[in-house]
Backbone as numpy.savetxt, mean C-alpha at the origin, in Angstrom:
# Nx Ny Nz CAx CAy CAz Cx Cy Cz
3.74 2.02 -21.52 3.29 1.61 -20.21 3.37 2.81 -19.27
2.35 2.98 -18.47 2.30 4.05 -17.49 2.80 3.54 -16.14
3.34 4.47 -15.37 3.82 4.14 -14.02 2.87 4.74 -13.00
2.57 3.97 -11.98 1.69 4.42 -10.91 2.42 4.25 -9.58
2.50 5.32 -8.81 3.09 5.26 -7.48 1.96 5.31 -6.46
1.92 4.32 -5.59 0.92 4.23 -4.53 1.64 4.44 -3.21
1.14 5.35 -2.40 1.74 5.64 -1.10 0.70 5.33 -0.03
1.02 4.41 0.86 0.09 4.01 1.91 0.63 4.42 3.27
-0.26 4.80 4.19 0.19 5.23 5.51 0.41 4.06 6.46
0.17 2.86 6.01 0.39 1.68 6.82 0.42 0.45 5.93
0.69 -0.69 6.53 0.77 -1.92 5.73 -0.05 -3.05 6.35
-0.99 -2.67 7.20 -1.79 -3.66 7.91 -3.06 -4.04 7.18
-3.99 -4.58 7.93 -5.30 -4.96 7.40 -6.34 -3.97 7.89
-7.37 -3.78 7.14 -8.43 -2.87 7.54 -9.15 -2.37 6.30
-10.08 -1.47 6.51 -10.93 -0.98 5.42 -10.17 -0.33 4.28
-9.32 0.64 4.59 -8.57 1.34 3.55 -7.62 0.39 2.83
-7.01 -0.51 3.57 -6.08 -1.46 2.97 -6.80 -2.47 2.10
-8.00 -2.84 2.50 -8.81 -3.73 1.68 -9.13 -3.05 0.34
-9.47 -1.77 0.39 -9.75 -1.02 -0.84 -8.50 -0.92 -1.71
-7.35 -0.66 -1.10 -6.11 -0.60 -1.85 -5.80 -1.95 -2.48
-5.95 -3.01 -1.72 -5.70 -4.35 -2.23 -6.60 -4.66 -3.42
-7.87 -4.32 -3.31 -8.82 -4.55 -4.40 -8.45 -3.74 -5.63
-8.07 -2.50 -5.44 -7.68 -1.64 -6.56 -6.44 -2.21 -7.27
-5.43 -2.56 -6.49 -4.21 -3.12 -7.09 -4.51 -4.41 -7.84
-5.39 -5.22 -7.28 -5.72 -6.51 -7.88 -6.39 -6.36 -9.25
-7.10 -5.25 -9.44 -7.87 -5.08 -10.68 -7.25 -4.15 -11.71
-6.09 -3.59 -11.42 -5.42 -2.76 -12.42 -4.76 -3.64 -13.47
-4.87 -3.24 -14.71 -4.32 -3.99 -15.83 -2.79 -3.90 -15.82
-2.13 -5.01 -15.55 -0.66 -5.02 -15.46 0.01 -4.78 -16.81
-0.70 -4.98 -17.91 -0.10 -4.71 -19.21 -0.10 -3.20 -19.50
-0.89 -2.44 -18.76 -0.97 -0.99 -18.95 -0.25 -0.20 -17.86
-0.07 -0.82 -16.70 0.48 -0.11 -15.54 1.66 -0.84 -14.92
2.71 -0.11 -14.60 3.80 -0.60 -13.76 3.59 0.07 -12.41
3.34 -0.71 -11.38 2.93 -0.18 -10.08 4.06 -0.30 -9.07
4.36 0.83 -8.43 5.29 0.85 -7.31 4.49 1.28 -6.09
4.60 0.51 -5.02 3.86 0.80 -3.79 4.85 1.09 -2.66
4.66 2.22 -1.98 5.49 2.60 -0.84 4.71 2.34 0.44
5.35 1.68 1.39 4.76 1.40 2.69 5.76 1.79 3.77
5.28 2.14 4.98 6.19 2.51 6.05 6.81 1.32 6.78
6.28 0.12 6.58 6.78 -1.07 7.27 6.31 -2.31 6.51
6.94 -3.43 6.80 6.49 -4.70 6.25 5.17 -5.09 6.92
4.33 -5.79 6.20 3.06 -6.23 6.76 2.25 -6.98 5.72
1.01 -7.28 6.05 0.16 -8.05 5.12 0.01 -7.39 3.75
-0.04 -6.06 3.71 -0.21 -5.39 2.41 1.05 -5.47 1.56
2.22 -5.43 2.18 3.44 -5.55 1.37 3.52 -6.94 0.74
3.14 -7.95 1.51 3.14 -9.31 0.98 2.16 -9.45 -0.18
0.96 -8.91 0.00 -0.07 -9.01 -1.03 0.35 -8.27 -2.30
0.90 -7.06 -2.14 1.31 -6.27 -3.31 2.43 -6.99 -4.08
3.36 -7.57 -3.37 4.43 -8.32 -4.04 3.87 -9.50 -4.83
2.94 -10.23 -4.22 2.34 -11.38 -4.90 1.62 -10.96 -6.17
1.12 -9.72 -6.20 0.42 -9.23 -7.38 1.38 -8.68 -8.44
2.67 -8.67 -8.13 3.65 -8.20 -9.10 4.01 -6.73 -8.99
3.59 -6.08 -7.93 3.94 -4.68 -7.73 5.38 -4.59 -7.22
6.04 -3.49 -7.57 7.33 -3.19 -6.97 7.02 -2.60 -5.60
7.55 -3.17 -4.54 7.25 -2.72 -3.18 8.51 -2.12 -2.57
8.36 -0.94 -2.01 9.45 -0.28 -1.30 8.97 0.01 0.12
9.79 -0.34 1.10 9.49 -0.02 2.49 10.39 1.15 2.87
9.75 2.27 3.19 10.45 3.52 3.47 9.89 4.07 4.78
10.75 4.43 5.75 10.21 5.02 6.98 9.55 6.36 6.64
8.26 6.43 6.85 7.48 7.62 6.52 6.97 8.29 7.78
6.80 9.58 7.72 6.16 10.31 8.82 4.66 10.09 8.74
3.99 10.08 9.88 2.54 9.94 9.92 1.94 11.25 9.42
1.16 11.20 8.35 0.66 12.45 7.77 -0.83 12.66 8.00
-1.47 11.76 8.71 -2.88 11.97 9.03 -3.01 12.97 10.16
-4.21 13.46 10.41 -4.44 14.53 11.39 -4.08 14.13 12.81
-4.23 12.89 13.13 -3.99 12.43 14.50 -2.92 11.35 14.52
-2.16 11.33 15.56 -1.19 10.26 15.73 -1.95 8.95 16.00
-1.43 7.82 15.53 -2.11 6.56 15.81 -2.08 6.27 17.31
-3.16 5.72 17.81 -3.26 5.38 19.22 -3.96 4.03 19.35
-4.21 3.60 20.57 -4.86 2.32 20.76 -6.24 2.25 20.12
-7.00 3.34 20.12 -8.33 3.31 19.50 -8.22 3.04 18.00
-7.13 3.50 17.39 -6.93 3.31 15.96 -6.78 1.84 15.62
-6.04 1.11 16.46 -5.78 -0.29 16.20 -6.89 -1.15 16.74
């Protein structure tokens, strides 16, 4: 079995999270053990847990080019 580590910059809803959710949903669990890291609890942590992923919530630094602001949300 292979291990896959997924690191997300947030745990909310939106385009990137929808893609992550879809990807996690379609990975073969008999071939992959998935660990997902998120910076906070949210809809994606709940969804990943329901799919059988190991979920870790770790305070992460924002690594995108811009700090999140009101326009982002």
